[in-house]
Amino acid sequence: GALNALTAIAEAWADSSRVLLLTGQVATHELGRRTGVLHETPDQAAAFRAVTAYVGEPRTADAIPVAVTAAFAAMSAGRHQPAYVECPN
């Protein structure tokens, strides 16, 4: 589903709109293994780097609020832009 939102995030970037995309990700223990688990996309976050002010990849529950706070700060600094945070299962 995250990559389905990429076009909309790119449009938000072009329009200088603040949009926070929170997405799911495969389980932490599956990240980077390239085993073909359902919805695995190698380096999914890389697809969003060119069209967002911030890409967050928290890997623990405690890191999620930190990433979301950083995303909001990045969206509002300078030219408004979208941000992306992916949370593993």
XYZ file of C-alpha atoms in Angstrom:
89
model
C 0.000 0.000 0.000
C 2.829 2.459 0.682
C 3.970 2.540 -2.910
C 0.373 3.171 -4.015
C 0.586 6.441 -2.064
C 3.855 7.511 -3.705
C 2.133 9.473 -6.489
C 0.046 11.424 -3.974
C 3.108 12.139 -1.826
C 5.002 13.368 -4.895
C 2.083 15.679 -5.686
C 2.102 16.971 -2.104
C 5.828 17.645 -2.475
C 5.255 19.572 -5.726
C 2.430 21.557 -4.105
C 4.419 22.301 -0.904
C 1.832 20.512 1.222
C 2.436 19.028 4.641
C 1.255 15.420 4.589
C 2.418 12.719 6.980
C 2.309 9.207 5.535
C 2.416 6.511 8.218
C 2.890 3.097 6.686
C 3.304 -0.451 7.792
C 6.319 -2.589 7.053
C 7.126 -6.283 7.331
C 8.172 -7.647 10.697
C 11.464 -6.319 12.004
C 13.083 -9.765 11.882
C 12.196 -10.005 8.154
C 13.693 -6.637 7.125
C 16.484 -6.931 4.584
C 16.306 -10.705 4.316
C 14.737 -10.698 0.825
C 12.776 -13.845 1.545
C 9.703 -12.777 -0.408
C 7.349 -12.329 2.541
C 4.038 -10.702 1.656
C 4.432 -6.944 1.040
C 8.220 -7.028 1.279
C 9.787 -4.297 -0.822
C 13.558 -3.971 -0.515
C 14.298 -0.481 0.846
C 10.742 0.792 0.509
C 11.759 4.032 2.267
C 14.227 4.857 -0.522
C 11.329 5.394 -2.915
C 10.160 8.304 -0.747
C 13.476 10.078 -0.105
C 13.313 12.288 -3.211
C 9.811 13.592 -2.476
C 9.733 14.029 1.308
C 11.383 16.268 3.863
C 11.880 13.321 6.214
C 11.949 9.538 6.060
C 11.645 7.782 9.399
C 12.300 4.104 9.906
C 11.773 3.412 13.619
C 12.497 -0.190 14.519
C 11.079 -0.249 18.060
C 7.812 0.963 19.549
C 9.705 3.503 21.654
C 11.269 5.022 18.530
C 7.937 5.701 16.800
C 7.014 8.883 18.745
C 10.526 10.227 18.155
C 10.207 9.623 14.402
C 6.741 11.201 14.229
C 7.951 14.265 16.140
C 10.902 14.603 13.750
C 8.549 14.215 10.783
C 6.322 17.077 11.964
C 9.356 19.289 12.541
C 10.725 18.535 9.063
C 7.368 19.149 7.377
C 7.193 22.649 8.835
C 10.813 23.734 8.407
C 11.437 25.869 5.345
C 9.309 24.957 2.357
C 6.435 22.753 3.470
C 6.869 19.177 2.317
C 5.421 15.765 3.149
C 7.090 13.233 5.443
C 7.150 9.427 5.560
C 7.370 7.119 8.574
C 7.241 3.336 8.230
C 6.589 1.081 11.194
C 7.439 -2.619 11.070
C 5.018 -5.218 12.289
